[in-house]
mmCIF file of C-alpha atoms in Angstrom:
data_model
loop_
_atom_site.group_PDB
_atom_site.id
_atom_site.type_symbol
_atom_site.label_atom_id
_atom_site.label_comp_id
_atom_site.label_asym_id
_atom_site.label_seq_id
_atom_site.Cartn_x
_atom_site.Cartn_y
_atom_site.Cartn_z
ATOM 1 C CA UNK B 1 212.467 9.108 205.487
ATOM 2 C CA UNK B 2 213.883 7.987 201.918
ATOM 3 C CA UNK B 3 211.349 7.062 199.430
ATOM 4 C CA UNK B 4 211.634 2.887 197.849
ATOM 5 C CA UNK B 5 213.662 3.819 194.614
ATOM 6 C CA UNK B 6 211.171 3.666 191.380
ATOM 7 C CA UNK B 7 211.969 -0.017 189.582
ATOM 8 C CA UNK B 8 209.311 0.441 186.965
ATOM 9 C CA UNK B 9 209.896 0.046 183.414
ATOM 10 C CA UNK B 10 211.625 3.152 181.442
ATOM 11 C CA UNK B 11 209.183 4.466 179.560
ATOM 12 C CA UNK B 12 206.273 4.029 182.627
ATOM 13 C CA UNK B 13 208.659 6.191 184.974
ATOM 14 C CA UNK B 14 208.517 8.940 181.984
ATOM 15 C CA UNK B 15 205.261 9.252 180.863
ATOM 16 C CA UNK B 16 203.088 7.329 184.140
ATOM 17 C CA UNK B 17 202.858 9.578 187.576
ATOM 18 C CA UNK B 18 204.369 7.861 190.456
ATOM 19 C CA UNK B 19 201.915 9.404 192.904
ATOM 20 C CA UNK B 20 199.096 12.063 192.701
ATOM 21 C CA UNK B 21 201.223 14.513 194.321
ATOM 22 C CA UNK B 22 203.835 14.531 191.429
ATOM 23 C CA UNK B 23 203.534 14.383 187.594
ATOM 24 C CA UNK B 24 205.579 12.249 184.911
ATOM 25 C CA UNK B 25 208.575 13.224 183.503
ATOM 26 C CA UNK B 26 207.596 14.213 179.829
ATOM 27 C CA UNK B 27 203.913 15.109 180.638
ATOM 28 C CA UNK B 28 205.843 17.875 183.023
ATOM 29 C CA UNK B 29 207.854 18.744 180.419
ATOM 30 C CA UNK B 30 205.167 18.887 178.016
ATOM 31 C CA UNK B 31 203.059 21.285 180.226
ATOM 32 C CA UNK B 32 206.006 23.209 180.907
ATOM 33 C CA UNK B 33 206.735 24.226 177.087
ATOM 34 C CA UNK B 34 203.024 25.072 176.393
ATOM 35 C CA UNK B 35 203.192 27.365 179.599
ATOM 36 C CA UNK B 36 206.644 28.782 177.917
ATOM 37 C CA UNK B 37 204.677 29.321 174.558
ATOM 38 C CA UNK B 38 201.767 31.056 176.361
ATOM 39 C CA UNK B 39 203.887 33.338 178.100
ATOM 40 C CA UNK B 40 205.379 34.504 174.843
ATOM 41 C CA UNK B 41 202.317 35.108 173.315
ATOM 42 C CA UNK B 42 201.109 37.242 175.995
ATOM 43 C CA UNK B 43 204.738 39.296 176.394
ATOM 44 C CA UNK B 44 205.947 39.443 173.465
ATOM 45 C CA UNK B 45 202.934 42.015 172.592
ATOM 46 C CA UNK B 46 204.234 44.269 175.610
ATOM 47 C CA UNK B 47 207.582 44.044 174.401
ATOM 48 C CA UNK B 48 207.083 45.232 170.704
ATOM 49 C CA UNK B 49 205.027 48.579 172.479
ATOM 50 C CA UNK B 50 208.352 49.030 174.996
ATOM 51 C CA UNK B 51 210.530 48.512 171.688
ATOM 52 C CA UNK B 52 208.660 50.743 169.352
ATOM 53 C CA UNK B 53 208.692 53.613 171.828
ATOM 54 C CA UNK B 54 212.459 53.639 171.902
ATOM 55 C CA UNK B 55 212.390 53.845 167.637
ATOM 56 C CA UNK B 56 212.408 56.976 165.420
ATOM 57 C CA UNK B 57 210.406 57.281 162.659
ATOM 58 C CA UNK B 58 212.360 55.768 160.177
ATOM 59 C CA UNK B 59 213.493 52.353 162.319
ATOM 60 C CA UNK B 60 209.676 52.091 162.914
ATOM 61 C CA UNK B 61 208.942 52.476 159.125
ATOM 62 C CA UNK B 62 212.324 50.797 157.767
ATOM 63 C CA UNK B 63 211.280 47.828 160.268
ATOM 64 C CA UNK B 64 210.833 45.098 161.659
ATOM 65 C CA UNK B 65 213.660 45.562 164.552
ATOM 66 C CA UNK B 66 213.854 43.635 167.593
ATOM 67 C CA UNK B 67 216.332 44.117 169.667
ATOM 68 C CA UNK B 68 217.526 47.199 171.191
ATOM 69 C CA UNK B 69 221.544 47.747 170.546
ATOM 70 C CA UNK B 70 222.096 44.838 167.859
ATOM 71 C CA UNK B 71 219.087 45.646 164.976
ATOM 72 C CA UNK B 72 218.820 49.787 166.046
ATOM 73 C CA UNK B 73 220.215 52.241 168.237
ATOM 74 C CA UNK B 74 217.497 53.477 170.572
ATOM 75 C CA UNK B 75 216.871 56.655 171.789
ATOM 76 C CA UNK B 76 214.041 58.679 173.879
ATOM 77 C CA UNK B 77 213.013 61.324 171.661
ATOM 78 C CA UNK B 78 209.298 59.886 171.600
ATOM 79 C CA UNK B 79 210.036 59.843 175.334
ATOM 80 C CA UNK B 80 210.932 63.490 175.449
ATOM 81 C CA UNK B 81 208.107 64.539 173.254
ATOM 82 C CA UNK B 82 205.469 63.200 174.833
ATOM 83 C CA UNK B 83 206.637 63.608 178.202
ATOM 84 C CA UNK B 84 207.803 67.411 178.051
ATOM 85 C CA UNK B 85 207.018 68.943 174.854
ATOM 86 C CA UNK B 86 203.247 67.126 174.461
ATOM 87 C CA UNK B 87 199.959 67.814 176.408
ATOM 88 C CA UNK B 88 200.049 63.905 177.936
ATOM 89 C CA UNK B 89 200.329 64.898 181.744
ATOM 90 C CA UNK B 90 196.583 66.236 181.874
ATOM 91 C CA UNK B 91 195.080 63.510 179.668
ATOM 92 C CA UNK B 92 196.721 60.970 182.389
ATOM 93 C CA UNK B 93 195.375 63.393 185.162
ATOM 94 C CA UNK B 94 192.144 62.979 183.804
ATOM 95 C CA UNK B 95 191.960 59.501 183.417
ATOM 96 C CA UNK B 96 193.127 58.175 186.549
ATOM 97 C CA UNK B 97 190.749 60.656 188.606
ATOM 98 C CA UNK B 98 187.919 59.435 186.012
ATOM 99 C CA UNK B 99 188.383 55.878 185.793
ATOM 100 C CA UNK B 100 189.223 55.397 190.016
ATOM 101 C CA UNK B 101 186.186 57.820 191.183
ATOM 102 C CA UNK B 102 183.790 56.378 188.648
ATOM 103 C CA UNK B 103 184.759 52.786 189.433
ATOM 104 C CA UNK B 104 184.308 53.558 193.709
ATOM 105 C CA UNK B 105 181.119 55.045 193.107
ATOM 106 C CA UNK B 106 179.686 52.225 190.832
ATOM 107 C CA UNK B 107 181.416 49.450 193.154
ATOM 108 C CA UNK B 108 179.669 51.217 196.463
ATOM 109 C CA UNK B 109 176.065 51.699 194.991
ATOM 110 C CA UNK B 110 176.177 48.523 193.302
ATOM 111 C CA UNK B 111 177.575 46.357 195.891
ATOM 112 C CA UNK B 112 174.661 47.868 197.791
ATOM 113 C CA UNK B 113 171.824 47.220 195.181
ATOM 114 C CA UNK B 114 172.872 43.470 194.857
ATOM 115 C CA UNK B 115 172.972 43.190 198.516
ATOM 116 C CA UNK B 116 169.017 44.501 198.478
ATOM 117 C CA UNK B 117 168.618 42.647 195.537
ATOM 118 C CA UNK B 118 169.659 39.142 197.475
ATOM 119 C CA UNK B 119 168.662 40.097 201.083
ATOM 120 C CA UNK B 120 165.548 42.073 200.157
ATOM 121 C CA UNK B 121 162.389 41.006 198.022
ATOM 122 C CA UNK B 122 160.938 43.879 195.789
ATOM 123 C CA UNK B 123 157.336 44.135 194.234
ATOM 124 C CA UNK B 124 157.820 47.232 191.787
ATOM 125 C CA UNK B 125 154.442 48.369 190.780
ATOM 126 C CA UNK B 126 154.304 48.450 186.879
ATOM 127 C CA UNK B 127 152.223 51.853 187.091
ATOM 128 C CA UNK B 128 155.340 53.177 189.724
ATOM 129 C CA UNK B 129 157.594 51.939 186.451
ATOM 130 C CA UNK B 130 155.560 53.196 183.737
ATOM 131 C CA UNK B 131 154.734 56.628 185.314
ATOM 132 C CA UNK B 132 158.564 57.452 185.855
ATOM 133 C CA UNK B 133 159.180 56.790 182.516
ATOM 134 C CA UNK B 134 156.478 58.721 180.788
ATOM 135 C CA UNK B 135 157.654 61.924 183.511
ATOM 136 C CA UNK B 136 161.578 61.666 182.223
ATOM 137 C CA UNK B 137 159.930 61.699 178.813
ATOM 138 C CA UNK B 138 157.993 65.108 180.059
ATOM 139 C CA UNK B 139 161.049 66.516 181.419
ATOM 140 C CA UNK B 140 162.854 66.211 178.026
ATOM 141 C CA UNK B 141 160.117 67.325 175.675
ATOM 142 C CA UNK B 142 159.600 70.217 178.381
ATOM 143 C CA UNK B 143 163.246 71.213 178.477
ATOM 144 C CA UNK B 144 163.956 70.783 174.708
ATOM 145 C CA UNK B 145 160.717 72.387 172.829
ATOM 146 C CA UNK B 146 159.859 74.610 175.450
ATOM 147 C CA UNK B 147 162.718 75.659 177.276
ATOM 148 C CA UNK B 148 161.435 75.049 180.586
ATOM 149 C CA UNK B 149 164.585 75.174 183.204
ATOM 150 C CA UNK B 150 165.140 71.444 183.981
ATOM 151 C CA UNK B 151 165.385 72.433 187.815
ATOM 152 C CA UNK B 152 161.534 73.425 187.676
ATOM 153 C CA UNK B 153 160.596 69.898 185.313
ATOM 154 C CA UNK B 154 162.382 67.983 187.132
ATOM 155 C CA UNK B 155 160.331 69.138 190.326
ATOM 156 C CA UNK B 156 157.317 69.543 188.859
ATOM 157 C CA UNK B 157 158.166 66.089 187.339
ATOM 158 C CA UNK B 158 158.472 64.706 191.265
ATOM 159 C CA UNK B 159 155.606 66.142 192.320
ATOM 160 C CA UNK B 160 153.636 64.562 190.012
ATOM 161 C CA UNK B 161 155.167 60.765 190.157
ATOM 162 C CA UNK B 162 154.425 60.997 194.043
ATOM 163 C CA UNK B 163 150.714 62.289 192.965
ATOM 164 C CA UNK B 164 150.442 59.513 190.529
ATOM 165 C CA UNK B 165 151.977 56.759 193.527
ATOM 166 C CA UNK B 166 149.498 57.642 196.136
ATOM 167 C CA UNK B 167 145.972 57.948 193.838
ATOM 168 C CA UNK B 168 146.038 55.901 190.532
ATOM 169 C CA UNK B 169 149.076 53.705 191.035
ATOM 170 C CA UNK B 170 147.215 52.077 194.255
ATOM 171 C CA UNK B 171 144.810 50.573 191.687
ATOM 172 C CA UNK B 172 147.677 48.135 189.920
ATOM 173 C CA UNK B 173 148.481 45.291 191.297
ATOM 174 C CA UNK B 174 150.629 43.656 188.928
ATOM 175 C CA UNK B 175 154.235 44.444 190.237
ATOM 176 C CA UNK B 176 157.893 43.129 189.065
ATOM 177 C CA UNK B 177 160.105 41.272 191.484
ATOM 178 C CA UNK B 178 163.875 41.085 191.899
ATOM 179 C CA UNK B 179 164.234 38.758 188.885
ATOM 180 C CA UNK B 180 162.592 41.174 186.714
ATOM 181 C CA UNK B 181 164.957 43.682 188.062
ATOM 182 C CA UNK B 182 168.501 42.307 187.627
ATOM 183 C CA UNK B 183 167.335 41.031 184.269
ATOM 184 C CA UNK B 184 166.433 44.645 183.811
ATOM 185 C CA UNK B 185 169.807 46.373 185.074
ATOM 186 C CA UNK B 186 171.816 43.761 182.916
ATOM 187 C CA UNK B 187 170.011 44.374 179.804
ATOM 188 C CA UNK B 188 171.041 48.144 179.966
ATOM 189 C CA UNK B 189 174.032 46.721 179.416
ATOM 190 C CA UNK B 190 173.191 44.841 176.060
ATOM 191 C CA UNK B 191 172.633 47.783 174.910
ATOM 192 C CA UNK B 192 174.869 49.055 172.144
ATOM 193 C CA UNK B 193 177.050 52.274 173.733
ATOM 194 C CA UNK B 194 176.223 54.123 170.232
ATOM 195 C CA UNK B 195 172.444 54.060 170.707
ATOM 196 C CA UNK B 196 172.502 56.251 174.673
ATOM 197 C CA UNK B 197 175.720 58.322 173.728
ATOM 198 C CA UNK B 198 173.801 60.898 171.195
ATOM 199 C CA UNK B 199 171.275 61.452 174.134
ATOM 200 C CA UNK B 200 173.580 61.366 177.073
ATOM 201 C CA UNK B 201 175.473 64.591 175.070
ATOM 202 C CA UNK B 202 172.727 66.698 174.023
ATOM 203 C CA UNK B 203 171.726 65.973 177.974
ATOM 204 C CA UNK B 204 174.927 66.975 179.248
ATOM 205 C CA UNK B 205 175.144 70.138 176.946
ATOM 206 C CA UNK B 206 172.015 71.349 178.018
ATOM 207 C CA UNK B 207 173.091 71.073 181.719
ATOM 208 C CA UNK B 208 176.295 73.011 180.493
ATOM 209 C CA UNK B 209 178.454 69.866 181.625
ATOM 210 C CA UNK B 210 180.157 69.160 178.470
ATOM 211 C CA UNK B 211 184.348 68.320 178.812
ATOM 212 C CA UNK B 212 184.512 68.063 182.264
ATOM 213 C CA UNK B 213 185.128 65.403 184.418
ATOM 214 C CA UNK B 214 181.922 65.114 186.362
ATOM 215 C CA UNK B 215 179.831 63.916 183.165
ATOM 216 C CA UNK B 216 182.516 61.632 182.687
ATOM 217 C CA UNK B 217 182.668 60.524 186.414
ATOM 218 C CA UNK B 218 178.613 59.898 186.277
ATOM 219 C CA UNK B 219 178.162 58.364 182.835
ATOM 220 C CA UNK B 220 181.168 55.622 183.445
ATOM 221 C CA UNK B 221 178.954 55.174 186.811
ATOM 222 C CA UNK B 222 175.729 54.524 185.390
ATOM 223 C CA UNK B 223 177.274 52.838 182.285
ATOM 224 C CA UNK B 224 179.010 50.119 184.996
ATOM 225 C CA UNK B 225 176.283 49.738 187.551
ATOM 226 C CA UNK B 226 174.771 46.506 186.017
ATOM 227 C CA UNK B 227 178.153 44.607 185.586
ATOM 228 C CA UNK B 228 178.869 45.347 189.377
ATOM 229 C CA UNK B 229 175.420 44.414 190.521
ATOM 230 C CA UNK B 230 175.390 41.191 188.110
ATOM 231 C CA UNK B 231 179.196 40.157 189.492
ATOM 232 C CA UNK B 232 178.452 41.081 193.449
ATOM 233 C CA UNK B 233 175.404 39.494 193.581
ATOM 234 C CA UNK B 234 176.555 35.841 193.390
ATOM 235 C CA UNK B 235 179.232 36.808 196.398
ATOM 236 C CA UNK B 236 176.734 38.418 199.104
ATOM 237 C CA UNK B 237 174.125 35.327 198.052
ATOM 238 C CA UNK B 238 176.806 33.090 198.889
ATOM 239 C CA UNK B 239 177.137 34.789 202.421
ATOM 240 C CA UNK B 240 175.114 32.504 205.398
ATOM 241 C CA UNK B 241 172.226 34.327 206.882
ATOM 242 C CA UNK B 242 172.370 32.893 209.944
ATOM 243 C CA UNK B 243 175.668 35.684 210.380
ATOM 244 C CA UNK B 244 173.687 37.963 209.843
ATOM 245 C CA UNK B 245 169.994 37.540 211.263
ATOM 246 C CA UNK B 246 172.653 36.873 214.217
ATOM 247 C CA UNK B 247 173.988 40.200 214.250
ATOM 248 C CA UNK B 248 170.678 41.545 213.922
ATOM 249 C CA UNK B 249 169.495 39.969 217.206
ATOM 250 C CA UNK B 250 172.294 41.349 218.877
ATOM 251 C CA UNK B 251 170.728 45.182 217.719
ATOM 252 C CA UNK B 252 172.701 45.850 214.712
ATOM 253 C CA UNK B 253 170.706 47.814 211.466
ATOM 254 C CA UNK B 254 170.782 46.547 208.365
ATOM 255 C CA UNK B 255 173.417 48.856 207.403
ATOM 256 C CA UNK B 256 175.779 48.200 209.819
ATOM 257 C CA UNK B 257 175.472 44.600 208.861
ATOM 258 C CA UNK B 258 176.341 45.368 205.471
ATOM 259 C CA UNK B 259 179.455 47.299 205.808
ATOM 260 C CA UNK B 260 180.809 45.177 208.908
ATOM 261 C CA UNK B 261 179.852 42.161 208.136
ATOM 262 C CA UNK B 262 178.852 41.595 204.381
ATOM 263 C CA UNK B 263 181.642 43.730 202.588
ATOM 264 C CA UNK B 264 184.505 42.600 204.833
ATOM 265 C CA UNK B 265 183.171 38.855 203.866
ATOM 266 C CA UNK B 266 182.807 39.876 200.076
ATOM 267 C CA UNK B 267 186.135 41.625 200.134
ATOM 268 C CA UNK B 268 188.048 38.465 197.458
ATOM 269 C CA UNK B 269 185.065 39.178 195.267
ATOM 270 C CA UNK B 270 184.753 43.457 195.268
ATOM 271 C CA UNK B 271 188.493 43.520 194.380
ATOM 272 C CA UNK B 272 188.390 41.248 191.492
ATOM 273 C CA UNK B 273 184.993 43.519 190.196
ATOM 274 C CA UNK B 274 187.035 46.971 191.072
ATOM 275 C CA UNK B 275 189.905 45.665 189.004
ATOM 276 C CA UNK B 276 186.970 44.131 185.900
ATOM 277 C CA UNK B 277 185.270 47.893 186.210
ATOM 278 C CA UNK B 278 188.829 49.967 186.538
ATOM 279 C CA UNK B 279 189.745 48.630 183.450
ATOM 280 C CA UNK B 280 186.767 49.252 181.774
ATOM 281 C CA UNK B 281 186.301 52.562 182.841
ATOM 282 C CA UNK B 282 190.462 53.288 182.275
ATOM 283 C CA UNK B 283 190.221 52.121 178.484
ATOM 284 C CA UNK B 284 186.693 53.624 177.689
ATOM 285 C CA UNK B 285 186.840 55.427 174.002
ATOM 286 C CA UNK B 286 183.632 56.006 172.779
ATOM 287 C CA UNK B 287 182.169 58.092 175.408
ATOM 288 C CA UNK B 288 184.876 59.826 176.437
ATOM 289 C CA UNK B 289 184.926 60.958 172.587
ATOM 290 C CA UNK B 290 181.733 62.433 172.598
ATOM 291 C CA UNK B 291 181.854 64.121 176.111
ATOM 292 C CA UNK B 292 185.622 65.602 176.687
ATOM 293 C CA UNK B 293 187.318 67.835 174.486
ATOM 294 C CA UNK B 294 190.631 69.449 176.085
ATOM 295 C CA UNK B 295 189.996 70.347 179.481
ATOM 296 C CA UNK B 296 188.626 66.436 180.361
ATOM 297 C CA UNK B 297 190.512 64.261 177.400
ATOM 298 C CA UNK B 298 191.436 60.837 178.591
ATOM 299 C CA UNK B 299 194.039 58.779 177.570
ATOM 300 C CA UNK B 300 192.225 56.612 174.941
ATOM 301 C CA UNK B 301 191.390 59.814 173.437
ATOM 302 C CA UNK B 302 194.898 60.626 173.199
ATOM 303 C CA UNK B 303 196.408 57.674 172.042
ATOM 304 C CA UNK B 304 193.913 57.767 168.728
ATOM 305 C CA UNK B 305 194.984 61.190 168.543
ATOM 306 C CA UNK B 306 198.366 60.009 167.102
ATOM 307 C CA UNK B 307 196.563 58.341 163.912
ATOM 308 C CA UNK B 308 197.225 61.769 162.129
ATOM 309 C CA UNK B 309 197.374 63.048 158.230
ATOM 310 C CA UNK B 310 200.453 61.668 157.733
ATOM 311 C CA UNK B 311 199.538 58.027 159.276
ATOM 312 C CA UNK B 312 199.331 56.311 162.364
ATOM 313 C CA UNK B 313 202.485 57.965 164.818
ATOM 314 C CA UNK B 314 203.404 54.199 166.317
ATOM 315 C CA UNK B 315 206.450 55.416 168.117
ATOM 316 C CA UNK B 316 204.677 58.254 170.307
ATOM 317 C CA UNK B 317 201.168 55.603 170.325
ATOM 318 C CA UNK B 318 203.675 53.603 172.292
ATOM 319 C CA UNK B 319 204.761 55.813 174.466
ATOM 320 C CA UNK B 320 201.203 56.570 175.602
ATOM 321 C CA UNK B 321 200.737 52.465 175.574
ATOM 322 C CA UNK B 322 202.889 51.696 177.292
ATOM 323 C CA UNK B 323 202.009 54.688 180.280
ATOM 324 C CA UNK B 324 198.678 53.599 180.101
ATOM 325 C CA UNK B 325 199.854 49.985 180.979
ATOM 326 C CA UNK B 326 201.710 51.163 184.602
ATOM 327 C CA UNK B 327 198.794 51.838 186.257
ATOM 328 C CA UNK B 328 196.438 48.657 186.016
ATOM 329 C CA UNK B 329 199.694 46.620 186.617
ATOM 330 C CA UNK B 330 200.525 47.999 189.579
ATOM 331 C CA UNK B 331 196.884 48.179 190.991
ATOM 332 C CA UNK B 332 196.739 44.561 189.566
ATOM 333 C CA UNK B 333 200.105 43.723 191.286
ATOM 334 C CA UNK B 334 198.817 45.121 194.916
ATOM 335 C CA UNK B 335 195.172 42.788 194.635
ATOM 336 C CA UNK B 336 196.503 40.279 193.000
ATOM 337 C CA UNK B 337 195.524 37.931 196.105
ATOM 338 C CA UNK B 338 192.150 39.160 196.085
ATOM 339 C CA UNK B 339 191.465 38.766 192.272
ATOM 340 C CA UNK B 340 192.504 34.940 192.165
ATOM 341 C CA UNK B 341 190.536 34.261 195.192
ATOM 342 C CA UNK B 342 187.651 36.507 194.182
ATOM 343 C CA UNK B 343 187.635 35.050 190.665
ATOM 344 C CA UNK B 344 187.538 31.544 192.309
ATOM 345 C CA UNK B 345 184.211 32.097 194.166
ATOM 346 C CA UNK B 346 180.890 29.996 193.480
ATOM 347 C CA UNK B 347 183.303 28.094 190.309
ATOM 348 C CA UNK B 348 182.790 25.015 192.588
ATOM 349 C CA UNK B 349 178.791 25.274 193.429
ATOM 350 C CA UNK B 350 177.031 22.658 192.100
#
């Protein structure tokens, strides 16, 4: 069917929509070039990395050059170098083992903390609160000043908070609920990093856990918890309960409902929060600094390794970049689907 030819004036036809399904002329155009200038900005950073990696010192220093075969000659011997002749296979080893277990573990305990925290309501005794606190204090001062194994405080230390529960904590009433809670878990992550990393080290040197990958593994776990709780919440609350109280009827435990039917219905939302988390966890500097060494150095490590005596080493820093990069692009590239969709969720509630 041929559409009535347009017999409005000029300049209405260029800058007035015919229909809602189609824009203007020059408004297209318009949104067009600002897309064009966007992508620039956001490329061109990538391509000055991919340059500088193919540069010797001197090009890098005797510099700017932009383009490969007309301004230098490039070559791979930052390539080489950091390929076959550094220590960059490990580093990249340790990260991606690091970054993907950490970000698993935090994504499957949190997505099952903000599923409690929506489906379930808490009363947390202050006294339950207080008491653990004043015990992990205990179990410091007892391993620290008095060299008490922390297998037999941290027993002892058990003991006690049950004691504690089931005679003096029974007289308390006043309790906190889930509010009090997620505003809790987030808060941890207000926190500056600098203020828990001191005490998170002298805690894993005393457990003999220093530069290796398990007290990276667990600290980029706890450290993430409250941004996967905070994110995952919103997506199981949007979740009808009806579909579930439904599957209950039919005999199905609470756990069963939550990995066949909440997860699988939350799945948009988990894989734009594993991507958020894997990228936190994958360019994480500060604690990996204080924790790994050589056997468990990460790739952020690495990279600042290169600022040297003699200056910041740009050409091999982009050679590391630019590895670094592959990863979360490809990851990126296979949940791409999921993030857009997962990203989208609740942005209409109102």
């Amino acid at each position: 069917m041929s559409t009535a030819p347009d017999t409005r004036p000029l300049m209405q036809r260029l800058f007035e929509r015919r229909s809602l399904e189609e824009m203007a002329p020059v408004p297209k155009a318009l949104t067009y070039l600002v897309l064009l200038g966007w992508t620039f900005v956001v490329l061109f950073p990538l391509y000055w990395v991919l340059v500088t990696s193919l540069k010797v010192q001197i090009q890098v220093d005797a510099g700017p050059y932009y383009i490969p075969f007309v301004d230098f000659q490039p070559t791979l011997d930052a390539w080489n170098f950091m390929l076959f002749q550094n220590n960059t296979l490990w580093p990249y080893v340790n990260s991606i083992i690091v970054a993907l277990s950490s970000t698993i573990l935090a994504l499957l305990i949190g997505s099952a903390a903000a599923y409690a925290l929506v489906r379930i309501q808490f009363q947390v005794k202050i006294a339950a609160v207080a008491s653990f606190i004043l015990l992990v204090i205990g179990i410091i001062l007892a391993v620290t000043q008095f060299s008490v194994p922390w297998q037999v405080a941290t027993i002892a230390a058990i003991v006690l908070f049950f004691l504690i529960l089931g005679t003096i904590g029974k007289r308390f009433k006043a309790a906190l609920g889930n509010s009090d809670i997620e505003f809790w878990m987030i808060s941890n992550r207000i926190m500056p990093p600098i203020v828990a990393v001191l005490p998170i080290y002298v805690m894993f040197q005393n457990l003999k856990l220093l530069d290796t990958q398990i007290a990276l593994i667990s600290t980029y776990t706890a450290v993430n918890l409250p941004i996967v709780v905070w994110l995952t919440r919103d997506f199981f609350a949007g979740i009808p309960i009806d579909l579930e109280e439904s599957a209950e009827i039919d005999g199905a435990s609470k756990l069963r409902v939550f990995f066949t039917i909440a997860l699988p219905l939350v799945r948009s939302g988990l894989a734009a929060t594993f991507m958020l988390v894997l990228i936190l966890a994958w360019n994480e500097y500060l604690l990996a600094l204080f924790l790994s060494n050589a056997n468990a150095q990460t790739m952020p490590v690495l990279v600042s390794a290169q600022n040297t005596t003699r200056g910041p080493q740009w050409w091999y820093m982009s050679v590391l970049i630019v590895i670094m990069i592959v990863p979360v692009i490809v990851i990126a590239s296979f949940l791409q689907k999921h993030i857009a969709r997962g990203l989208m969720v609740g942005a209409v509630k109102g």
